[in-house]
Amino acid sequence: MTRSSGLGLGIAMIWFSALVLIPLMAVVVTAIDGGWDVFWSTVTNGQTAAAIKLTVFTALGVTVVNVFMGTLIAWVLVRDRFWGKSVLEVMIDIPFALPTIVAGLVLLSLYGNDSPVGIDIANQRPAVFLAFLFVTLPFVVRMVQPVLEELDRDVEEAAASLGASRFTTFRRIVLPSLAPAITAGAALSFARGVSEYGSLVLLSGNLPFKTEVTSVRILSSIENDNVPAAAAVATVLLVISLAVIVLLNVIQRRVAARG
């Protein structure tokens, strides 16, 4: 390692530690500062456990939907030509640019009590799922799209000329190349879902044991001056997110290996 590369690595690690590692360690230390008994009683509290369960399973469901629909949308944008394609390209990025509280207001206007489309899911669990879907839509699309654009079409054509079906060509040639991008998009989608607040706070109603998610639960703990409880819930989400990321990496490696 040269002196310049060592200096660059040192600066990168200091920056990463200051922004990520040290704050995460501080959260974990705060969570266990009162002892494991206090930590366990906090995260197994009925209302907190219900919020964690709703958040995690909804985020997982949304991630699965995004893996399939995001890949499909990316495929359509890259492989098909149609009128309005440029408009669709811009609209996909709207969840990135729109403030989440504004997104919540938009969703409430469309799917609330006075819904112009006749769909009222306000203060119901589908509202949480819909809000998660809205804010996580672009992740898989934008991760998969550039990889698809760089794929060599000649390899697919060669496989087709040898008698491979479209499904076999996709499974054995295209999918292994897309697996890392899909995995990265899925990880981002899940992480955004478990941390979401603004887009669902208006539509879901934040009802305990029904539509209350962990971000709302954490905020309530902080407002009640119970920082250790908020840190405990955040630590649980951190562990779950790390486990999901590891699982996605394992799946990605196996898909790539089978290809």
PDB file of N, CA and C in Angstrom, residues 150-250:
ATOM      1  N   GLU A 150     -26.032  -2.188 -19.669  1.00  0.00           N
ATOM      2  CA  GLU A 150     -24.672  -2.585 -20.008  1.00  0.00           C
ATOM      3  C   GLU A 150     -24.550  -4.050 -20.417  1.00  0.00           C
ATOM      4  N   LEU A 151     -25.618  -4.840 -20.261  1.00  0.00           N
ATOM      5  CA  LEU A 151     -25.562  -6.254 -20.616  1.00  0.00           C
ATOM      6  C   LEU A 151     -25.366  -6.433 -22.118  1.00  0.00           C
ATOM      7  N   ASP A 152     -24.563  -7.420 -22.466  1.00  0.00           N
ATOM      8  CA  ASP A 152     -24.299  -7.722 -23.877  1.00  0.00           C
ATOM      9  C   ASP A 152     -25.452  -8.547 -24.439  1.00  0.00           C
ATOM     10  N   ARG A 153     -26.184  -7.976 -25.376  1.00  0.00           N
ATOM     11  CA  ARG A 153     -27.332  -8.672 -25.961  1.00  0.00           C
ATOM     12  C   ARG A 153     -26.902  -9.854 -26.835  1.00  0.00           C
ATOM     13  N   ASP A 154     -25.661  -9.835 -27.290  1.00  0.00           N
ATOM     14  CA  ASP A 154     -25.202 -10.925 -28.160  1.00  0.00           C
ATOM     15  C   ASP A 154     -25.223 -12.265 -27.443  1.00  0.00           C
ATOM     16  N   VAL A 155     -24.932 -12.262 -26.138  1.00  0.00           N
ATOM     17  CA  VAL A 155     -24.934 -13.512 -25.378  1.00  0.00           C
ATOM     18  C   VAL A 155     -26.346 -14.086 -25.312  1.00  0.00           C
ATOM     19  N   GLU A 156     -27.332 -13.222 -25.112  1.00  0.00           N
ATOM     20  CA  GLU A 156     -28.722 -13.686 -25.084  1.00  0.00           C
ATOM     21  C   GLU A 156     -29.147 -14.221 -26.445  1.00  0.00           C
ATOM     22  N   GLU A 157     -28.737 -13.534 -27.498  1.00  0.00           N
ATOM     23  CA  GLU A 157     -29.085 -13.988 -28.842  1.00  0.00           C
ATOM     24  C   GLU A 157     -28.418 -15.318 -29.159  1.00  0.00           C
ATOM     25  N   ALA A 158     -27.189 -15.508 -28.675  1.00  0.00           N
ATOM     26  CA  ALA A 158     -26.497 -16.769 -28.900  1.00  0.00           C
ATOM     27  C   ALA A 158     -27.213 -17.911 -28.177  1.00  0.00           C
ATOM     28  N   ALA A 159     -27.665 -17.644 -26.939  1.00  0.00           N
ATOM     29  CA  ALA A 159     -28.397 -18.666 -26.188  1.00  0.00           C
ATOM     30  C   ALA A 159     -29.702 -19.024 -26.892  1.00  0.00           C
ATOM     31  N   ALA A 160     -30.380 -18.028 -27.433  1.00  0.00           N
ATOM     32  CA  ALA A 160     -31.631 -18.279 -28.147  1.00  0.00           C
ATOM     33  C   ALA A 160     -31.384 -19.092 -29.420  1.00  0.00           C
ATOM     34  N   SER A 161     -30.277 -18.805 -30.098  1.00  0.00           N
ATOM     35  CA  SER A 161     -29.964 -19.545 -31.325  1.00  0.00           C
ATOM     36  C   SER A 161     -29.632 -21.004 -31.048  1.00  0.00           C
ATOM     37  N   LEU A 162     -29.218 -21.299 -29.806  1.00  0.00           N
ATOM     38  CA  LEU A 162     -28.907 -22.676 -29.416  1.00  0.00           C
ATOM     39  C   LEU A 162     -30.125 -23.415 -28.867  1.00  0.00           C
ATOM     40  N   GLY A 163     -31.270 -22.747 -28.892  1.00  0.00           N
ATOM     41  CA  GLY A 163     -32.506 -23.403 -28.490  1.00  0.00           C
ATOM     42  C   GLY A 163     -32.972 -23.099 -27.089  1.00  0.00           C
ATOM     43  N   ALA A 164     -32.298 -22.209 -26.389  1.00  0.00           N
ATOM     44  CA  ALA A 164     -32.718 -21.868 -25.029  1.00  0.00           C
ATOM     45  C   ALA A 164     -33.990 -21.030 -25.077  1.00  0.00           C
ATOM     46  N   SER A 165     -34.919 -21.322 -24.175  1.00  0.00           N
ATOM     47  CA  SER A 165     -36.145 -20.533 -24.103  1.00  0.00           C
ATOM     48  C   SER A 165     -35.843 -19.180 -23.471  1.00  0.00           C
ATOM     49  N   ARG A 166     -36.811 -18.276 -23.572  1.00  0.00           N
ATOM     50  CA  ARG A 166     -36.609 -16.950 -22.978  1.00  0.00           C
ATOM     51  C   ARG A 166     -36.435 -17.042 -21.471  1.00  0.00           C
ATOM     52  N   PHE A 167     -37.212 -17.940 -20.838  1.00  0.00           N
ATOM     53  CA  PHE A 167     -37.100 -18.088 -19.392  1.00  0.00           C
ATOM     54  C   PHE A 167     -35.731 -18.650 -19.012  1.00  0.00           C
ATOM     55  N   THR A 168     -35.252 -19.627 -19.760  1.00  0.00           N
ATOM     56  CA  THR A 168     -33.934 -20.203 -19.471  1.00  0.00           C
ATOM     57  C   THR A 168     -32.832 -19.180 -19.683  1.00  0.00           C
ATOM     58  N   THR A 169     -32.951 -18.404 -20.744  1.00  0.00           N
ATOM     59  CA  THR A 169     -31.965 -17.352 -21.007  1.00  0.00           C
ATOM     60  C   THR A 169     -31.943 -16.339 -19.879  1.00  0.00           C
ATOM     61  N   PHE A 170     -33.129 -15.962 -19.412  1.00  0.00           N
ATOM     62  CA  PHE A 170     -33.193 -14.991 -18.317  1.00  0.00           C
ATOM     63  C   PHE A 170     -32.610 -15.591 -17.038  1.00  0.00           C
ATOM     64  N   ARG A 171     -32.956 -16.845 -16.738  1.00  0.00           N
ATOM     65  CA  ARG A 171     -32.529 -17.467 -15.486  1.00  0.00           C
ATOM     66  C   ARG A 171     -31.035 -17.770 -15.459  1.00  0.00           C
ATOM     67  N   ARG A 172     -30.475 -18.189 -16.577  1.00  0.00           N
ATOM     68  CA  ARG A 172     -29.088 -18.632 -16.597  1.00  0.00           C
ATOM     69  C   ARG A 172     -28.102 -17.548 -17.016  1.00  0.00           C
ATOM     70  N   ILE A 173     -28.571 -16.540 -17.736  1.00  0.00           N
ATOM     71  CA  ILE A 173     -27.649 -15.521 -18.255  1.00  0.00           C
ATOM     72  C   ILE A 173     -27.921 -14.141 -17.667  1.00  0.00           C
ATOM     73  N   VAL A 174     -29.182 -13.697 -17.742  1.00  0.00           N
ATOM     74  CA  VAL A 174     -29.504 -12.331 -17.321  1.00  0.00           C
ATOM     75  C   VAL A 174     -29.555 -12.210 -15.806  1.00  0.00           C
ATOM     76  N   LEU A 175     -30.291 -13.105 -15.148  1.00  0.00           N
ATOM     77  CA  LEU A 175     -30.498 -12.996 -13.702  1.00  0.00           C
ATOM     78  C   LEU A 175     -29.203 -13.013 -12.897  1.00  0.00           C
ATOM     79  N   PRO A 176     -28.231 -13.908 -13.188  1.00  0.00           N
ATOM     80  CA  PRO A 176     -26.975 -13.862 -12.420  1.00  0.00           C
ATOM     81  C   PRO A 176     -26.256 -12.523 -12.532  1.00  0.00           C
ATOM     82  N   SER A 177     -26.361 -11.875 -13.695  1.00  0.00           N
ATOM     83  CA  SER A 177     -25.727 -10.565 -13.863  1.00  0.00           C
ATOM     84  C   SER A 177     -26.471  -9.477 -13.096  1.00  0.00           C
ATOM     85  N   LEU A 178     -27.797  -9.655 -12.959  1.00  0.00           N
ATOM     86  CA  LEU A 178     -28.608  -8.655 -12.263  1.00  0.00           C
ATOM     87  C   LEU A 178     -28.651  -8.875 -10.754  1.00  0.00           C
ATOM     88  N   ALA A 179     -28.265 -10.065 -10.298  1.00  0.00           N
ATOM     89  CA  ALA A 179     -28.415 -10.419  -8.887  1.00  0.00           C
ATOM     90  C   ALA A 179     -27.785  -9.404  -7.927  1.00  0.00           C
ATOM     91  N   PRO A 180     -26.536  -8.950  -8.160  1.00  0.00           N
ATOM     92  CA  PRO A 180     -25.974  -7.961  -7.227  1.00  0.00           C
ATOM     93  C   PRO A 180     -26.776  -6.659  -7.168  1.00  0.00           C
ATOM     94  N   ALA A 181     -27.235  -6.200  -8.326  1.00  0.00           N
ATOM     95  CA  ALA A 181     -28.016  -4.958  -8.360  1.00  0.00           C
ATOM     96  C   ALA A 181     -29.362  -5.147  -7.675  1.00  0.00           C
ATOM     97  N   ILE A 182     -30.024  -6.282  -7.925  1.00  0.00           N
ATOM     98  CA  ILE A 182     -31.306  -6.551  -7.280  1.00  0.00           C
ATOM     99  C   ILE A 182     -31.135  -6.643  -5.771  1.00  0.00           C
ATOM    100  N   THR A 183     -30.066  -7.301  -5.334  1.00  0.00           N
ATOM    101  CA  THR A 183     -29.793  -7.434  -3.905  1.00  0.00           C
ATOM    102  C   THR A 183     -29.566  -6.074  -3.257  1.00  0.00           C
ATOM    103  N   ALA A 184     -28.781  -5.236  -3.913  1.00  0.00           N
ATOM    104  CA  ALA A 184     -28.521  -3.898  -3.375  1.00  0.00           C
ATOM    105  C   ALA A 184     -29.806  -3.086  -3.290  1.00  0.00           C
ATOM    106  N   GLY A 185     -30.626  -3.160  -4.335  1.00  0.00           N
ATOM    107  CA  GLY A 185     -31.893  -2.440  -4.319  1.00  0.00           C
ATOM    108  C   GLY A 185     -32.827  -2.958  -3.241  1.00  0.00           C
ATOM    109  N   ALA A 186     -32.855  -4.289  -3.053  1.00  0.00           N
ATOM    110  CA  ALA A 186     -33.701  -4.877  -2.015  1.00  0.00           C
ATOM    111  C   ALA A 186     -33.251  -4.439  -0.627  1.00  0.00           C
ATOM    112  N   ALA A 187     -31.937  -4.397  -0.399  1.00  0.00           N
ATOM    113  CA  ALA A 187     -31.422  -3.958   0.900  1.00  0.00           C
ATOM    114  C   ALA A 187     -31.798  -2.511   1.176  1.00  0.00           C
ATOM    115  N   LEU A 188     -31.660  -1.657   0.171  1.00  0.00           N
ATOM    116  CA  LEU A 188     -32.040  -0.252   0.328  1.00  0.00           C
ATOM    117  C   LEU A 188     -33.539  -0.113   0.571  1.00  0.00           C
ATOM    118  N   SER A 189     -34.316  -0.911  -0.137  1.00  0.00           N
ATOM    119  CA  SER A 189     -35.773  -0.873   0.018  1.00  0.00           C
ATOM    120  C   SER A 189     -36.178  -1.262   1.433  1.00  0.00           C
ATOM    121  N   PHE A 190     -35.594  -2.343   1.946  1.00  0.00           N
ATOM    122  CA  PHE A 190     -35.931  -2.787   3.298  1.00  0.00           C
ATOM    123  C   PHE A 190     -35.501  -1.745   4.336  1.00  0.00           C
ATOM    124  N   ALA A 191     -34.293  -1.229   4.182  1.00  0.00           N
ATOM    125  CA  ALA A 191     -33.786  -0.249   5.145  1.00  0.00           C
ATOM    126  C   ALA A 191     -34.650   1.013   5.160  1.00  0.00           C
ATOM    127  N   ARG A 192     -35.076   1.452   3.985  1.00  0.00           N
ATOM    128  CA  ARG A 192     -35.932   2.638   3.925  1.00  0.00           C
ATOM    129  C   ARG A 192     -37.293   2.347   4.549  1.00  0.00           C
ATOM    130  N   GLY A 193     -37.798   1.138   4.327  1.00  0.00           N
ATOM    131  CA  GLY A 193     -39.103   0.782   4.873  1.00  0.00           C
ATOM    132  C   GLY A 193     -39.127   0.784   6.392  1.00  0.00           C
ATOM    133  N   VAL A 194     -38.141   0.139   7.021  1.00  0.00           N
ATOM    134  CA  VAL A 194     -38.165   0.037   8.478  1.00  0.00           C
ATOM    135  C   VAL A 194     -37.923   1.385   9.159  1.00  0.00           C
ATOM    136  N   SER A 195     -37.398   2.343   8.411  1.00  0.00           N
ATOM    137  CA  SER A 195     -37.113   3.655   9.003  1.00  0.00           C
ATOM    138  C   SER A 195     -38.120   4.730   8.605  1.00  0.00           C
ATOM    139  N   GLU A 196     -39.121   4.376   7.800  1.00  0.00           N
ATOM    140  CA  GLU A 196     -40.035   5.375   7.257  1.00  0.00           C
ATOM    141  C   GLU A 196     -40.944   5.970   8.339  1.00  0.00           C
ATOM    142  N   TYR A 197     -41.223   7.261   8.192  1.00  0.00           N
ATOM    143  CA  TYR A 197     -42.098   7.960   9.140  1.00  0.00           C
ATOM    144  C   TYR A 197     -43.050   8.916   8.432  1.00  0.00           C
ATOM    145  N   GLY A 198     -42.490   9.861   7.687  1.00  0.00           N
ATOM    146  CA  GLY A 198     -43.289  10.969   7.167  1.00  0.00           C
ATOM    147  C   GLY A 198     -44.421  10.578   6.250  1.00  0.00           C
ATOM    148  N   SER A 199     -44.194   9.616   5.352  1.00  0.00           N
ATOM    149  CA  SER A 199     -45.208   9.298   4.349  1.00  0.00           C
ATOM    150  C   SER A 199     -46.402   8.549   4.919  1.00  0.00           C
ATOM    151  N   LEU A 200     -46.241   7.940   6.104  1.00  0.00           N
ATOM    152  CA  LEU A 200     -47.349   7.147   6.650  1.00  0.00           C
ATOM    153  C   LEU A 200     -47.991   7.759   7.892  1.00  0.00           C
ATOM    154  N   VAL A 201     -47.365   8.791   8.458  1.00  0.00           N
ATOM    155  CA  VAL A 201     -47.861   9.318   9.723  1.00  0.00           C
ATOM    156  C   VAL A 201     -49.271   9.897   9.604  1.00  0.00           C
ATOM    157  N   LEU A 202     -49.616  10.442   8.436  1.00  0.00           N
ATOM    158  CA  LEU A 202     -50.949  11.007   8.245  1.00  0.00           C
ATOM    159  C   LEU A 202     -51.970   9.948   7.853  1.00  0.00           C
ATOM    160  N   LEU A 203     -51.556   9.019   6.992  1.00  0.00           N
ATOM    161  CA  LEU A 203     -52.490   8.036   6.444  1.00  0.00           C
ATOM    162  C   LEU A 203     -52.792   6.898   7.408  1.00  0.00           C
ATOM    163  N   SER A 204     -51.788   6.472   8.182  1.00  0.00           N
ATOM    164  CA  SER A 204     -51.965   5.287   9.026  1.00  0.00           C
ATOM    165  C   SER A 204     -52.685   5.584  10.335  1.00  0.00           C
ATOM    166  N   GLY A 205     -52.589   6.810  10.815  1.00  0.00           N
ATOM    167  CA  GLY A 205     -53.243   7.162  12.072  1.00  0.00           C
ATOM    168  C   GLY A 205     -52.461   6.796  13.317  1.00  0.00           C
ATOM    169  N   ASN A 206     -51.367   6.032  13.174  1.00  0.00           N
ATOM    170  CA  ASN A 206     -50.493   5.674  14.303  1.00  0.00           C
ATOM    171  C   ASN A 206     -51.256   5.040  15.457  1.00  0.00           C
ATOM    172  N   LEU A 207     -52.119   4.091  15.143  1.00  0.00           N
ATOM    173  CA  LEU A 207     -52.934   3.442  16.164  1.00  0.00           C
ATOM    174  C   LEU A 207     -52.155   2.314  16.823  1.00  0.00           C
ATOM    175  N   PRO A 208     -51.990   2.336  18.160  1.00  0.00           N
ATOM    176  CA  PRO A 208     -51.253   1.269  18.845  1.00  0.00           C
ATOM    177  C   PRO A 208     -51.864  -0.101  18.564  1.00  0.00           C
ATOM    178  N   PHE A 209     -50.996  -1.092  18.387  1.00  0.00           N
ATOM    179  CA  PHE A 209     -51.361  -2.484  18.116  1.00  0.00           C
ATOM    180  C   PHE A 209     -52.031  -2.675  16.750  1.00  0.00           C
ATOM    181  N   LYS A 210     -52.113  -1.612  15.967  1.00  0.00           N
ATOM    182  CA  LYS A 210     -52.776  -1.733  14.669  1.00  0.00           C
ATOM    183  C   LYS A 210     -51.941  -1.138  13.541  1.00  0.00           C
ATOM    184  N   THR A 211     -51.659   0.149  13.611  1.00  0.00           N
ATOM    185  CA  THR A 211     -50.919   0.803  12.531  1.00  0.00           C
ATOM    186  C   THR A 211     -49.697   1.564  13.022  1.00  0.00           C
ATOM    187  N   GLU A 212     -49.348   1.424  14.277  1.00  0.00           N
ATOM    188  CA  GLU A 212     -48.182   2.129  14.812  1.00  0.00           C
ATOM    189  C   GLU A 212     -46.906   1.395  14.405  1.00  0.00           C
ATOM    190  N   VAL A 213     -45.955   2.120  13.795  1.00  0.00           N
ATOM    191  CA  VAL A 213     -44.694   1.536  13.367  1.00  0.00           C
ATOM    192  C   VAL A 213     -43.581   1.953  14.332  1.00  0.00           C
ATOM    193  N   THR A 214     -42.407   1.376  14.140  1.00  0.00           N
ATOM    194  CA  THR A 214     -41.323   1.597  15.096  1.00  0.00           C
ATOM    195  C   THR A 214     -40.834   3.045  15.119  1.00  0.00           C
ATOM    196  N   SER A 215     -40.836   3.713  13.965  1.00  0.00           N
ATOM    197  CA  SER A 215     -40.373   5.103  13.955  1.00  0.00           C
ATOM    198  C   SER A 215     -41.253   5.980  14.836  1.00  0.00           C
ATOM    199  N   VAL A 216     -42.559   5.729  14.807  1.00  0.00           N
ATOM    200  CA  VAL A 216     -43.479   6.468  15.668  1.00  0.00           C
ATOM    201  C   VAL A 216     -43.259   6.087  17.125  1.00  0.00           C
ATOM    202  N   ARG A 217     -43.006   4.798  17.364  1.00  0.00           N
ATOM    203  CA  ARG A 217     -42.757   4.325  18.727  1.00  0.00           C
ATOM    204  C   ARG A 217     -41.489   4.947  19.298  1.00  0.00           C
ATOM    205  N   ILE A 218     -40.453   5.048  18.476  1.00  0.00           N
ATOM    206  CA  ILE A 218     -39.201   5.672  18.913  1.00  0.00           C
ATOM    207  C   ILE A 218     -39.418   7.145  19.238  1.00  0.00           C
ATOM    208  N   LEU A 219     -40.152   7.839  18.371  1.00  0.00           N
ATOM    209  CA  LEU A 219     -40.424   9.251  18.611  1.00  0.00           C
ATOM    210  C   LEU A 219     -41.220   9.448  19.896  1.00  0.00           C
ATOM    211  N   SER A 220     -42.178   8.574  20.149  1.00  0.00           N
ATOM    212  CA  SER A 220     -42.978   8.673  21.375  1.00  0.00           C
ATOM    213  C   SER A 220     -42.101   8.492  22.612  1.00  0.00           C
ATOM    214  N   SER A 221     -41.153   7.572  22.543  1.00  0.00           N
ATOM    215  CA  SER A 221     -40.254   7.340  23.675  1.00  0.00           C
ATOM    216  C   SER A 221     -39.375   8.552  23.934  1.00  0.00           C
ATOM    217  N   ILE A 222     -38.889   9.176  22.874  1.00  0.00           N
ATOM    218  CA  ILE A 222     -38.055  10.368  23.034  1.00  0.00           C
ATOM    219  C   ILE A 222     -38.864  11.522  23.601  1.00  0.00           C
ATOM    220  N   GLU A 223     -40.097  11.685  23.106  1.00  0.00           N
ATOM    221  CA  GLU A 223     -40.954  12.750  23.620  1.00  0.00           C
ATOM    222  C   GLU A 223     -41.288  12.546  25.090  1.00  0.00           C
ATOM    223  N   ASN A 224     -41.309  11.297  25.542  1.00  0.00           N
ATOM    224  CA  ASN A 224     -41.558  10.993  26.950  1.00  0.00           C
ATOM    225  C   ASN A 224     -40.274  10.920  27.758  1.00  0.00           C
ATOM    226  N   ASP A 225     -39.181  11.418  27.181  1.00  0.00           N
ATOM    227  CA  ASP A 225     -37.876  11.473  27.849  1.00  0.00           C
ATOM    228  C   ASP A 225     -37.385  10.078  28.239  1.00  0.00           C
ATOM    229  N   ASN A 226     -37.657   9.110  27.397  1.00  0.00           N
ATOM    230  CA  ASN A 226     -37.201   7.745  27.638  1.00  0.00           C
ATOM    231  C   ASN A 226     -36.262   7.341  26.503  1.00  0.00           C
ATOM    232  N   VAL A 227     -35.083   7.954  26.498  1.00  0.00           N
ATOM    233  CA  VAL A 227     -34.116   7.723  25.431  1.00  0.00           C
ATOM    234  C   VAL A 227     -33.635   6.269  25.393  1.00  0.00           C
ATOM    235  N   PRO A 228     -33.383   5.616  26.555  1.00  0.00           N
ATOM    236  CA  PRO A 228     -32.959   4.200  26.494  1.00  0.00           C
ATOM    237  C   PRO A 228     -33.968   3.300  25.779  1.00  0.00           C
ATOM    238  N   ALA A 229     -35.264   3.552  25.958  1.00  0.00           N
ATOM    239  CA  ALA A 229     -36.278   2.742  25.273  1.00  0.00           C
ATOM    240  C   ALA A 229     -36.213   2.971  23.767  1.00  0.00           C
ATOM    241  N   ALA A 230     -36.045   4.230  23.366  1.00  0.00           N
ATOM    242  CA  ALA A 230     -35.917   4.526  21.938  1.00  0.00           C
ATOM    243  C   ALA A 230     -34.678   3.865  21.360  1.00  0.00           C
ATOM    244  N   ALA A 231     -33.570   3.905  22.111  1.00  0.00           N
ATOM    245  CA  ALA A 231     -32.331   3.282  21.650  1.00  0.00           C
ATOM    246  C   ALA A 231     -32.473   1.767  21.565  1.00  0.00           C
ATOM    247  N   ALA A 232     -33.241   1.184  22.470  1.00  0.00           N
ATOM    248  CA  ALA A 232     -33.451  -0.268  22.455  1.00  0.00           C
ATOM    249  C   ALA A 232     -34.188  -0.699  21.191  1.00  0.00           C
ATOM    250  N   VAL A 233     -35.228   0.024  20.846  1.00  0.00           N
ATOM    251  CA  VAL A 233     -35.978  -0.300  19.626  1.00  0.00           C
ATOM    252  C   VAL A 233     -35.090  -0.092  18.399  1.00  0.00           C
ATOM    253  N   ALA A 234     -34.308   0.980  18.408  1.00  0.00           N
ATOM    254  CA  ALA A 234     -33.412   1.245  17.283  1.00  0.00           C
ATOM    255  C   ALA A 234     -32.365   0.146  17.147  1.00  0.00           C
ATOM    256  N   THR A 235     -31.890  -0.372  18.263  1.00  0.00           N
ATOM    257  CA  THR A 235     -30.897  -1.449  18.233  1.00  0.00           C
ATOM    258  C   THR A 235     -31.489  -2.722  17.642  1.00  0.00           C
ATOM    259  N   VAL A 236     -32.722  -3.034  18.004  1.00  0.00           N
ATOM    260  CA  VAL A 236     -33.392  -4.210  17.436  1.00  0.00           C
ATOM    261  C   VAL A 236     -33.512  -4.060  15.925  1.00  0.00           C
ATOM    262  N   LEU A 237     -33.907  -2.896  15.465  1.00  0.00           N
ATOM    263  CA  LEU A 237     -34.022  -2.667  14.019  1.00  0.00           C
ATOM    264  C   LEU A 237     -32.664  -2.777  13.335  1.00  0.00           C
ATOM    265  N   LEU A 238     -31.621  -2.302  14.014  1.00  0.00           N
ATOM    266  CA  LEU A 238     -30.272  -2.396  13.454  1.00  0.00           C
ATOM    267  C   LEU A 238     -29.866  -3.851  13.271  1.00  0.00           C
ATOM    268  N   VAL A 239     -30.099  -4.668  14.278  1.00  0.00           N
ATOM    269  CA  VAL A 239     -29.740  -6.084  14.194  1.00  0.00           C
ATOM    270  C   VAL A 239     -30.544  -6.779  13.092  1.00  0.00           C
ATOM    271  N   ILE A 240     -31.832  -6.491  13.024  1.00  0.00           N
ATOM    272  CA  ILE A 240     -32.674  -7.108  11.994  1.00  0.00           C
ATOM    273  C   ILE A 240     -32.219  -6.687  10.602  1.00  0.00           C
ATOM    274  N   SER A 241     -31.907  -5.416  10.431  1.00  0.00           N
ATOM    275  CA  SER A 241     -31.459  -4.928   9.124  1.00  0.00           C
ATOM    276  C   SER A 241     -30.150  -5.584   8.707  1.00  0.00           C
ATOM    277  N   LEU A 242     -29.219  -5.727   9.641  1.00  0.00           N
ATOM    278  CA  LEU A 242     -27.954  -6.392   9.329  1.00  0.00           C
ATOM    279  C   LEU A 242     -28.189  -7.848   8.932  1.00  0.00           C
ATOM    280  N   ALA A 243     -29.101  -8.519   9.647  1.00  0.00           N
ATOM    281  CA  ALA A 243     -29.416  -9.917   9.325  1.00  0.00           C
ATOM    282  C   ALA A 243     -30.015 -10.030   7.928  1.00  0.00           C
ATOM    283  N   VAL A 244     -30.907  -9.104   7.581  1.00  0.00           N
ATOM    284  CA  VAL A 244     -31.530  -9.122   6.246  1.00  0.00           C
ATOM    285  C   VAL A 244     -30.485  -8.875   5.166  1.00  0.00           C
ATOM    286  N   ILE A 245     -29.563  -7.952   5.403  1.00  0.00           N
ATOM    287  CA  ILE A 245     -28.516  -7.664   4.422  1.00  0.00           C
ATOM    288  C   ILE A 245     -27.627  -8.880   4.202  1.00  0.00           C
ATOM    289  N   VAL A 246     -27.261  -9.562   5.293  1.00  0.00           N
ATOM    290  CA  VAL A 246     -26.441 -10.773   5.175  1.00  0.00           C
ATOM    291  C   VAL A 246     -27.199 -11.853   4.396  1.00  0.00           C
ATOM    292  N   LEU A 247     -28.481 -12.025   4.706  1.00  0.00           N
ATOM    293  CA  LEU A 247     -29.298 -13.015   4.002  1.00  0.00           C
ATOM    294  C   LEU A 247     -29.384 -12.705   2.512  1.00  0.00           C
ATOM    295  N   LEU A 248     -29.575 -11.446   2.174  1.00  0.00           N
ATOM    296  CA  LEU A 248     -29.652 -11.052   0.766  1.00  0.00           C
ATOM    297  C   LEU A 248     -28.334 -11.316   0.045  1.00  0.00           C
ATOM    298  N   ASN A 249     -27.220 -11.081   0.732  1.00  0.00           N
ATOM    299  CA  ASN A 249     -25.918 -11.354   0.115  1.00  0.00           C
ATOM    300  C   ASN A 249     -25.722 -12.845  -0.139  1.00  0.00           C
ATOM    301  N   VAL A 250     -26.180 -13.676   0.796  1.00  0.00           N
ATOM    302  CA  VAL A 250     -26.083 -15.121   0.609  1.00  0.00           C
ATOM    303  C   VAL A 250     -26.918 -15.558  -0.590  1.00  0.00           C
TER     304      VAL A 250
END
